[in-house]
Amino acid sequence: MARPFKQQRDPQRPVRRPTTNFTPLAVDPNAPAVPTQRLHKLLALAGLGSRRDMEELIASGRVTVNGQIATVGAGVTEHDVVRLDSRPLRLPFEAELPQVLIYHKPEGEIVSQDDPEGRASVFDKLPKVKNGKWIAIGRLDMNTSGLLIFTTSGELANRFMHPRYEVEREYAVRIFGELTEGQIAQLKEGIELEDGPANFDSIIPQGGEGANHWYQVILREGRNREVRRLFEAFQLPVSRLMRVRFGPVNLPPRVKRGKMLKLEQKEVVGLLEWADLPVPKAPLRQLTQREKLKSTAVFTPKVRKQRVSALDRPPRDAAEGEATGYRGKPDSTRGSVAKKPATRKPAANRRVRQASDLSAPQMQKKSDRNRGRG
């Protein structure tokens, strides 16, 4: 039977769509309320930028919730549809176990993501993280080395850094000179600096050679260059400063300068319990043997390009993106320079393949001739 020809559709004919009558579900007044979370917090957890950047992004009108322009401070549930420039977003409503990195920072690197001078930054070496961004717990100046902690949890970072928690910071200090007993007692009692009084909770001499002497100091603040300024008050310049402990986290001896170590899941749970933060109820993910070895191994970070905040990206034209099907770079970087077709240059003194270059055919084996026959 011959196949009938396909009838052409009349473009002027209106399209008939099926009509459906949906009965709205009755709302149970006794049902528990769906928990809401701050929109700017979820956008920051999704790795689109900091919370302050997300507040500016919402204020610009580029974010919509259920088709309506979102407002700063709005709360959303897991049933709401959130879009950025008409692009749907997947927000992390369920709490996940954060990641924590330990980095032995060398001298010559700054702890900042924005530097107009273009100096080397510790953020250039951090590995990629899914649905989040790295937050540095505390800062170290350019000439200070030692323990630096990174995490994807803003609450955990705040528990370490906020002054009201008074988390201990331990340093190994080498100065040019030697403190007297009276100077040590005065450093423990307190010295008036430009930004207020400061003191060490503990200061223990560790010996030294020649004019240089080492001291182990502990303080509960993180003001700018506080350790250096306390010693410079007695005209004793600091020649080397190294942080060896921050709260319950110590710098492991096997993490050498410029190396990184990712804490295991049980260690991260211990940090959350120490900080009195809620631990995710989901069970810990079972790691393979290879993942276990990789998670406990010290590695050297590689310089990579950092993720750009969503606030710095130009808004995408939704109509043009849907029409062209383009999902790549914005229009400003696309189509500005026309690529020239590649032309192949003729090779000089090119030798033509000849029949004499071919190898002589070999005799076919008997087993090959009979192969495949029944």
Short mmCIF file of C-alpha atoms in Angstrom, two decimals:
data_model
loop_
_atom_site.label_atom_id
_atom_site.label_comp_id
_atom_site.label_asym_id
_atom_site.label_seq_id
_atom_site.Cartn_x
_atom_site.Cartn_y
_atom_site.Cartn_z
CA MET A 1 0.00 0.00 0.00
CA ALA A 2 1.39 3.35 -1.02
CA ARG A 3 2.08 5.90 1.69
CA PRO A 4 -0.31 8.88 1.43
CA PHE A 5 1.12 12.32 0.95
CA LYS A 6 1.36 14.52 4.02
CA GLN A 7 -1.18 17.29 3.91
CA GLN A 8 0.18 20.78 4.15
CA ARG A 9 -1.05 22.82 7.09
CA ASP A 10 -2.88 26.03 6.30
CA PRO A 11 -0.98 28.86 8.04
CA GLN A 12 -4.17 30.95 8.23
CA ARG A 13 -6.09 28.25 10.04
CA PRO A 14 -6.30 28.89 13.80
CA VAL A 15 -4.74 26.32 16.07
CA ARG A 16 -7.18 24.41 18.22
CA ARG A 17 -5.95 23.77 21.71
CA PRO A 18 -7.61 21.37 24.14
CA THR A 19 -9.61 23.02 26.85
CA THR A 20 -9.19 21.71 30.37
CA ASN A 21 -11.01 22.66 33.52
CA PHE A 22 -8.81 22.21 36.57
CA THR A 23 -10.44 22.18 39.95
CA PRO A 24 -8.37 24.21 42.43
CA LEU A 25 -7.26 22.26 45.45
CA ALA A 26 -8.71 23.26 48.76
CA VAL A 27 -6.23 24.91 51.12
CA ASP A 28 -5.93 23.16 54.44
CA PRO A 29 -5.90 25.82 57.17
CA ASN A 30 -4.36 23.37 59.64
CA ALA A 31 -1.42 22.55 57.40
CA PRO A 32 1.97 23.76 58.70
CA ALA A 33 3.38 26.85 57.07
CA VAL A 34 6.03 26.32 54.41
CA PRO A 35 9.34 27.67 55.72
CA THR A 36 10.77 30.62 53.81
CA GLN A 37 14.35 31.77 53.38
CA ARG A 38 15.86 35.07 52.37
CA LEU A 39 16.25 35.38 48.63
CA HIS A 40 19.63 37.17 48.72
CA LYS A 41 20.99 34.46 51.04
CA LEU A 42 19.99 31.66 48.67
CA LEU A 43 21.43 33.51 45.68
CA ALA A 44 24.73 33.88 47.53
CA LEU A 45 24.74 30.20 48.47
CA ALA A 46 24.17 29.36 44.79
CA GLY A 47 27.54 30.95 44.01
CA LEU A 48 26.29 34.06 42.20
CA GLY A 49 28.17 36.47 44.46
CA SER A 50 28.26 37.85 47.98
CA ARG A 51 25.12 38.69 49.93
CA ARG A 52 25.70 42.40 49.49
CA ASP A 53 26.07 41.92 45.73
CA MET A 54 22.86 39.89 45.65
CA GLU A 55 20.98 42.68 47.42
CA GLU A 56 22.14 45.10 44.71
CA LEU A 57 21.23 42.54 42.05
CA ILE A 58 17.68 42.24 43.43
CA ALA A 59 17.36 46.02 43.67
CA SER A 60 18.27 46.33 39.97
CA GLY A 61 15.08 44.44 39.03
CA ARG A 62 16.78 41.55 37.23
CA VAL A 63 15.42 38.89 39.61
CA THR A 64 11.79 37.75 39.51
CA VAL A 65 9.79 35.46 41.79
CA ASN A 66 6.76 33.77 40.18
CA GLY A 67 6.79 36.36 37.40
CA GLN A 68 6.92 39.38 39.75
CA ILE A 69 9.97 41.57 40.27
CA ALA A 70 11.60 40.60 43.57
CA THR A 71 12.24 43.06 46.37
CA VAL A 72 15.18 43.27 48.76
CA GLY A 73 14.58 41.15 51.86
CA ALA A 74 11.87 39.00 50.25
CA GLY A 75 11.43 35.41 51.41
CA VAL A 76 10.92 32.48 49.04
CA THR A 77 9.98 28.84 49.41
CA GLU A 78 11.07 25.78 47.50
CA HIS A 79 7.84 25.96 45.45
CA ASP A 80 8.53 29.45 44.08
CA VAL A 81 10.04 29.95 40.63
CA VAL A 82 13.02 32.31 40.78
CA ARG A 83 14.51 33.67 37.55
CA LEU A 84 17.53 35.83 36.74
CA ASP A 85 17.20 37.62 33.40
CA SER A 86 14.41 35.17 32.47
CA ARG A 87 16.72 32.23 33.27
CA PRO A 88 15.39 29.84 35.95
CA LEU A 89 17.65 29.30 38.96
CA ARG A 90 18.06 26.25 41.17
CA LEU A 91 18.44 27.48 44.74
CA PRO A 92 19.91 25.35 47.58
CA PHE A 93 17.05 25.26 50.09
CA GLU A 94 18.30 22.18 51.94
CA ALA A 95 21.37 22.76 54.10
CA GLU A 96 24.45 20.88 52.96
CA LEU A 97 27.65 20.12 54.79
CA PRO A 98 30.05 23.01 54.08
CA GLN A 99 33.56 22.54 52.80
CA VAL A 100 36.63 23.69 54.72
CA LEU A 101 40.14 24.18 53.32
CA ILE A 102 43.42 24.73 55.19
CA TYR A 103 46.07 26.73 53.35
CA HIS A 104 49.63 27.44 54.42
CA LYS A 105 49.93 30.94 53.06
CA PRO A 106 53.43 32.09 52.04
CA GLU A 107 54.66 35.66 52.07
CA GLY A 108 53.92 37.76 49.01
CA GLU A 109 50.21 36.89 48.59
CA ILE A 110 47.29 39.08 49.57
CA VAL A 111 43.94 37.92 50.97
CA SER A 112 41.66 39.89 48.65
CA GLN A 113 39.73 39.28 45.45
CA ASP A 114 39.96 42.85 44.14
CA ASP A 115 43.42 44.35 43.82
CA PRO A 116 44.03 47.25 41.38
CA GLU A 117 47.77 46.53 41.45
CA GLY A 118 47.24 42.98 40.18
CA ARG A 119 49.27 41.27 42.90
CA ALA A 120 49.14 37.54 43.59
CA SER A 121 46.04 36.61 45.60
CA VAL A 122 45.21 33.49 47.59
CA PHE A 123 41.82 33.35 45.84
CA ASP A 124 43.54 32.68 42.51
CA LYS A 125 44.57 29.21 43.69
CA LEU A 126 41.38 27.93 45.28
CA PRO A 127 39.74 24.91 43.62
CA LYS A 128 36.33 25.22 42.04
CA VAL A 129 33.33 24.72 44.29
CA LYS A 130 29.82 23.81 43.17
CA ASN A 131 26.85 25.90 44.31
CA GLY A 132 28.85 28.22 46.52
CA LYS A 133 31.93 30.38 46.92
CA TRP A 134 35.00 30.39 49.14
CA ILE A 135 35.10 32.73 52.14
CA ALA A 136 38.39 33.52 53.87
CA ILE A 137 38.23 33.19 57.66
CA GLY A 138 40.31 36.10 58.85
CA ARG A 139 43.00 37.94 56.95
CA LEU A 140 46.77 37.87 56.83
CA ASP A 141 48.77 40.77 55.47
CA MET A 142 51.15 40.38 52.57
CA ASN A 143 54.25 39.79 54.75
CA THR A 144 52.56 37.31 57.13
CA SER A 145 52.49 33.56 56.52
CA GLY A 146 50.82 30.61 58.18
CA LEU A 147 47.34 29.19 58.69
CA LEU A 148 44.52 30.49 56.51
CA ILE A 149 41.09 28.83 56.56
CA PHE A 150 38.54 28.90 53.73
CA THR A 151 34.95 27.72 53.96
CA THR A 152 31.74 27.81 51.96
CA SER A 153 29.62 28.60 55.04
CA GLY A 154 29.09 32.24 55.91
CA GLU A 155 27.75 31.33 59.36
CA LEU A 156 30.88 29.32 60.20
CA ALA A 157 33.13 32.15 59.00
CA ASN A 158 31.17 34.64 61.11
CA ARG A 159 31.56 32.39 64.17
CA PHE A 160 35.33 32.50 63.76
CA MET A 161 35.75 36.21 62.96
CA HIS A 162 33.11 38.14 64.93
CA PRO A 163 34.71 40.01 67.86
CA ARG A 164 32.01 38.96 70.36
CA TYR A 165 33.10 35.31 70.18
CA GLU A 166 36.76 36.13 71.03
CA VAL A 167 38.28 33.18 69.18
CA GLU A 168 41.96 32.66 70.00
CA ARG A 169 44.63 33.30 67.39
CA GLU A 170 48.12 31.93 68.00
CA TYR A 171 51.23 33.29 66.26
CA ALA A 172 54.93 32.52 66.14
CA VAL A 173 56.80 35.85 66.11
CA ARG A 174 60.47 36.56 65.45
CA ILE A 175 61.66 40.03 66.47
CA PHE A 176 64.94 41.86 66.15
CA GLY A 177 65.83 42.24 69.82
CA GLU A 178 64.61 40.81 73.12
CA LEU A 179 61.79 41.69 75.50
CA THR A 180 62.38 42.39 79.14
CA GLU A 181 60.22 41.05 81.96
CA GLY A 182 58.61 44.44 82.39
CA GLN A 183 57.79 44.71 78.69
CA ILE A 184 56.24 41.22 78.69
CA ALA A 185 54.05 42.15 81.66
CA GLN A 186 53.04 45.39 79.97
CA LEU A 187 52.08 43.56 76.76
CA LYS A 188 49.83 41.27 78.80
CA GLU A 189 48.17 44.15 80.65
CA GLY A 190 47.57 46.25 77.53
CA ILE A 191 49.04 49.03 75.40
CA GLU A 192 47.18 51.97 73.92
CA LEU A 193 47.30 51.89 70.10
CA GLU A 194 45.85 54.27 67.51
CA ASP A 195 42.57 52.33 67.33
CA GLY A 196 42.24 51.51 71.04
CA PRO A 197 43.92 49.37 73.72
CA ALA A 198 45.31 45.94 72.81
CA ASN A 199 47.08 43.17 74.67
CA PHE A 200 48.28 39.56 74.43
CA ASP A 201 46.52 36.86 76.43
CA SER A 202 49.76 34.91 76.55
CA ILE A 203 53.36 35.52 75.49
CA ILE A 204 56.00 32.81 75.92
CA PRO A 205 59.69 33.19 74.91
CA GLN A 206 60.90 30.48 72.53
CA GLY A 207 64.60 31.34 72.40
CA GLY A 208 66.59 32.48 69.42
CA GLU A 209 70.01 33.02 67.91
CA GLY A 210 71.99 36.24 67.92
CA ALA A 211 69.86 39.37 67.88
CA ASN A 212 66.69 37.53 66.74
CA HIS A 213 64.33 36.01 69.30
CA TRP A 214 61.15 33.95 68.89
CA TYR A 215 57.95 34.37 70.92
CA GLN A 216 54.66 32.50 71.00
CA VAL A 217 51.75 34.91 71.45
CA ILE A 218 47.97 34.42 71.74
CA LEU A 219 45.34 37.12 71.31
CA ARG A 220 41.57 37.22 70.73
CA GLU A 221 41.30 40.01 68.17
CA GLY A 222 41.98 40.34 64.48
CA ARG A 223 42.71 44.01 63.94
CA ASN A 224 44.96 45.15 61.11
CA ARG A 225 48.65 44.47 61.88
CA GLU A 226 47.89 44.26 65.60
CA VAL A 227 50.75 41.88 66.48
CA ARG A 228 53.31 43.96 64.63
CA ARG A 229 52.12 47.22 66.17
CA LEU A 230 52.29 45.82 69.70
CA PHE A 231 55.98 44.93 69.30
CA GLU A 232 56.77 48.12 67.41
CA ALA A 233 55.49 50.08 70.45
CA PHE A 234 58.79 49.05 72.14
CA GLN A 235 60.89 49.76 69.03
CA LEU A 236 61.21 46.03 68.33
CA PRO A 237 60.48 45.36 64.64
CA VAL A 238 58.96 42.01 63.64
CA SER A 239 61.12 40.20 61.08
CA ARG A 240 58.82 37.19 60.68
CA LEU A 241 55.21 36.49 61.64
CA MET A 242 53.42 33.17 61.23
CA ARG A 243 49.94 32.09 62.38
CA VAL A 244 49.93 28.52 63.65
CA ARG A 245 46.42 28.20 65.16
CA PHE A 246 42.98 29.73 64.74
CA GLY A 247 40.48 28.55 67.35
CA PRO A 248 40.33 24.73 67.32
CA VAL A 249 42.17 24.46 63.97
CA ASN A 250 45.94 23.97 64.04
CA LEU A 251 48.32 24.15 61.11
CA PRO A 252 49.39 20.53 60.45
CA PRO A 253 53.16 20.03 60.10
CA ARG A 254 52.67 18.11 56.84
CA VAL A 255 51.02 21.13 55.19
CA LYS A 256 54.12 22.92 53.98
CA ARG A 257 54.26 26.45 52.68
CA GLY A 258 52.05 26.93 49.63
CA LYS A 259 50.16 23.64 50.20
CA MET A 260 46.45 22.99 50.84
CA LEU A 261 44.46 20.37 52.72
CA LYS A 262 40.72 19.71 52.63
CA LEU A 263 39.18 18.70 55.93
CA GLU A 264 37.24 15.45 56.11
CA GLN A 265 33.49 15.37 56.66
CA LYS A 266 33.82 14.28 60.30
CA GLU A 267 36.21 17.14 60.99
CA VAL A 268 33.77 19.62 59.44
CA VAL A 269 30.96 18.23 61.61
CA GLY A 270 33.20 18.76 64.63
CA LEU A 271 33.72 22.41 63.65
CA LEU A 272 29.97 22.94 63.31
CA GLU A 273 29.40 21.45 66.75
CA TRP A 274 32.16 23.65 68.21
CA ALA A 275 30.50 26.71 66.65
CA ASP A 276 27.02 25.69 67.92
CA LEU A 277 25.71 25.62 64.35
CA PRO A 278 23.09 23.15 63.07
CA VAL A 279 24.51 20.04 61.46
CA PRO A 280 22.73 18.88 58.27
CA LYS A 281 20.39 15.99 58.97
CA ALA A 282 21.29 14.19 55.75
CA PRO A 283 23.71 11.28 56.27
CA LEU A 284 27.31 11.78 55.27
CA ARG A 285 28.10 10.76 51.74
CA GLN A 286 29.99 7.50 51.49
CA LEU A 287 33.34 8.10 49.82
CA THR A 288 35.16 5.66 47.63
CA GLN A 289 38.68 4.55 48.46
CA ARG A 290 40.09 6.92 45.87
CA GLU A 291 38.08 9.84 47.25
CA LYS A 292 39.25 9.05 50.79
CA LEU A 293 42.89 9.09 49.73
CA LYS A 294 42.37 12.29 47.77
CA SER A 295 40.53 14.04 50.62
CA THR A 296 43.33 13.40 53.12
CA ALA A 297 46.20 14.21 50.73
CA VAL A 298 48.02 17.53 50.76
CA PHE A 299 48.00 19.15 47.32
CA THR A 300 49.54 22.15 45.60
CA PRO A 301 46.91 24.63 44.35
CA LYS A 302 46.99 25.82 40.75
CA VAL A 303 46.27 29.33 39.58
CA ARG A 304 42.92 29.54 37.83
CA LYS A 305 40.41 32.13 36.70
CA GLN A 306 37.95 33.13 39.40
CA ARG A 307 34.17 33.06 39.01
CA VAL A 308 32.64 36.44 38.23
CA SER A 309 29.76 37.68 40.35
CA ALA A 310 26.36 37.80 38.65
CA LEU A 311 26.19 41.53 39.43
CA ASP A 312 29.22 42.18 37.18
CA ARG A 313 27.72 40.33 34.21
CA PRO A 314 25.63 42.37 31.78
CA PRO A 315 21.94 41.44 31.66
CA ARG A 316 21.08 39.04 28.87
CA ASP A 317 18.33 39.96 26.40
CA ALA A 318 15.77 37.20 26.88
CA ALA A 319 13.96 37.77 23.57
CA GLU A 320 17.11 37.70 21.50
CA GLY A 321 18.50 34.73 23.41
CA GLU A 322 15.36 32.67 22.75
CA ALA A 323 15.22 33.68 19.09
CA THR A 324 18.81 32.83 18.32
CA GLY A 325 19.16 29.97 20.77
CA TYR A 326 22.46 31.45 21.92
CA ARG A 327 23.48 30.72 25.52
CA GLY A 328 27.09 31.89 25.49
CA LYS A 329 28.82 35.24 25.84
CA PRO A 330 26.95 38.58 25.69
CA ASP A 331 26.51 40.56 22.51
CA SER A 332 29.40 42.92 23.29
CA THR A 333 31.93 40.11 22.84
CA ARG A 334 30.14 38.31 20.04
CA GLY A 335 30.40 39.19 16.37
CA SER A 336 32.70 42.20 16.88
CA VAL A 337 35.59 40.75 14.90
CA ALA A 338 34.95 38.61 11.83
CA LYS A 339 37.21 35.59 11.59
CA LYS A 340 39.10 35.15 8.36
CA PRO A 341 38.89 31.79 6.65
CA ALA A 342 41.98 29.71 7.17
CA THR A 343 44.07 29.45 4.00
CA ARG A 344 46.53 26.63 3.59
CA LYS A 345 49.89 27.71 2.26
CA PRO A 346 51.39 25.52 -0.44
CA ALA A 347 54.39 23.62 0.81
CA ALA A 348 57.64 24.31 -0.94
CA ASN A 349 59.27 21.39 -2.77
CA ARG A 350 56.41 19.10 -1.89
CA ARG A 351 57.13 15.50 -2.82
CA VAL A 352 54.36 13.54 -4.54
CA ARG A 353 53.75 10.05 -3.31
CA GLN A 354 54.78 7.46 -5.86
CA ALA A 355 53.94 3.83 -6.46
CA SER A 356 57.44 2.80 -5.44
CA ASP A 357 56.76 4.08 -1.91
CA LEU A 358 54.05 1.50 -1.36
CA SER A 359 55.07 -1.74 0.26
CA ALA A 360 54.60 -4.96 -1.67
CA PRO A 361 51.45 -6.91 -0.81
CA GLN A 362 52.08 -9.83 1.48
CA MET A 363 50.76 -13.31 0.93
CA GLN A 364 47.51 -13.97 2.67
CA LYS A 365 47.68 -16.58 5.37
CA LYS A 366 45.65 -19.74 5.09
CA SER A 367 43.91 -19.08 8.37
CA ASP A 368 42.77 -15.68 7.05
CA ARG A 369 41.28 -17.23 3.93
CA ASN A 370 39.21 -19.70 5.92
CA ARG A 371 38.13 -17.23 8.57
CA GLY A 372 34.39 -16.69 8.64
CA ARG A 373 33.51 -19.77 6.62
CA GLY A 374 31.16 -22.34 7.99
#
